């Protein structure tokens, strides 16, 4: 007998990653298949708020996936996956990002849609399978969708996301604008976090040719609470960069209300990265007006620039 | 204004690849999008029979895709794609194979399902989009499905394929067993083909670690017409292998009625490949009873063996 597969999202999990893992494992279970919702790190304060609100247990923590079977949700790159993913068997992928470096020996289910959240894709899979979405699962899926799209305001938002959000809000019996506002406030609750926690709270790694780039993002309604500490944060970034061997380390401090970001950057390719993002960097800081999406407004430009 | 994208299948196109390209381009057009059905090589006799039967023009021939936008159907590996695919932008993938080496900078639609044919996946996409399937398109999709699954007899066949085949047969107004038999006879019509044409007629390349392996397959109701020429074919294989720089070259001569194959092999790793396929090779020839699917019964074993 083989172990049941783990449904698991990316490292430094966010709300969409955790909620998608739980919701997709529940779908598998409803279809009579065995599957365990898992996580590669601790839920952030926003996600913990969501789990408490819908009275759902957090997924089990998986520290090493070697030898296991994995269903990846909300990512499809080994660099972002749970430790040991290269020694695991990937048996499914459900995602909404760029296409990464997952390779398999056998045909598998791999669904990636250019929509605002993995939760949107999973809602569609419930419908395909003709499985009713329970209220708590609707609440989780709505949370993933609203969190990833900044309550439908991010440029990654599609018409599909809007339709799905309305439907999930009805099933969850909440007003999505009001509920979304409560989520965003949690996102902004950076309180007394250490500089390194701010950099690594929502953090992803990317390979662009020979460049190995880490990109953190802070989404907040009060960017000044972060930027007031920029000297300490930039020092912390350089320490993290050296320790982990990144060629470059970026932090996007995103103002959710103004819909723009400030870039903090350390590393070897600051000039070419600044050029790729059409900004000018002075003392490791540059403005990124209009930029709120790492996935859609930063990664593709770096990908082209390093090509 | 950008050029419309090409919908294109793999090199050495087979019926599923050609029919999927046409059917998916037609779906795009029905949805008001611009898309051109294309091919990376000449239709084989079976495919030509299908195009004639449904009175459909072959897709346009694309010899170099550099700088173009591509929608890949029925493959997701650059090694199998039209020349220049690495210098093209892949904007969608619709497939049913193992996950290969396509990487993108931006999120794209990527749907890979472990079913018997790409035609099966595309039928599902017509339904998702709520677009009616015209009779000629149903005929093409049915042809792709029956060809790839050896009329639902291959081990790659799923319950979904059976349901979809019945529905497409109804829309195309044919008896699928009878129509399938006519297709298989065309598959077997190898006539007076040269040894190198037999090797390369349905041919795919794979990277397994540092091994670069070419695998051809002949599916026929009269394997003896091929095996009678095995000395000449094995010589042709060695010439092709050296010229193209493969570490190993395999040809599966598949008996559709008996549901088994004979393996012809030349190259550097014959012993380990024979072991991976649980056969014994003598004078470059070994039996593969029960093996009819390159994708499901050969590639995964080689992938594990070379890991």
PDB file of C-alpha atoms in Angstrom, chain B residues 33 54 177 221 299 304:
ATOM      1  CA  UNK B  33     -10.010  34.900 -31.428  1.00  0.00           C
ATOM      2  CA  UNK B  54     -13.931  14.987 -43.501  1.00  0.00           C
ATOM      3  CA  UNK B 177     -15.755   0.550 -34.396  1.00  0.00           C
ATOM      4  CA  UNK B 221      -1.751  -5.260 -38.223  1.00  0.00           C
ATOM      5  CA  UNK B 299       9.055   6.351 -21.556  1.00  0.00           C
ATOM      6  CA  UNK B 304      13.211   5.974 -13.955  1.00  0.00           C
TER       7      UNK B 304
END
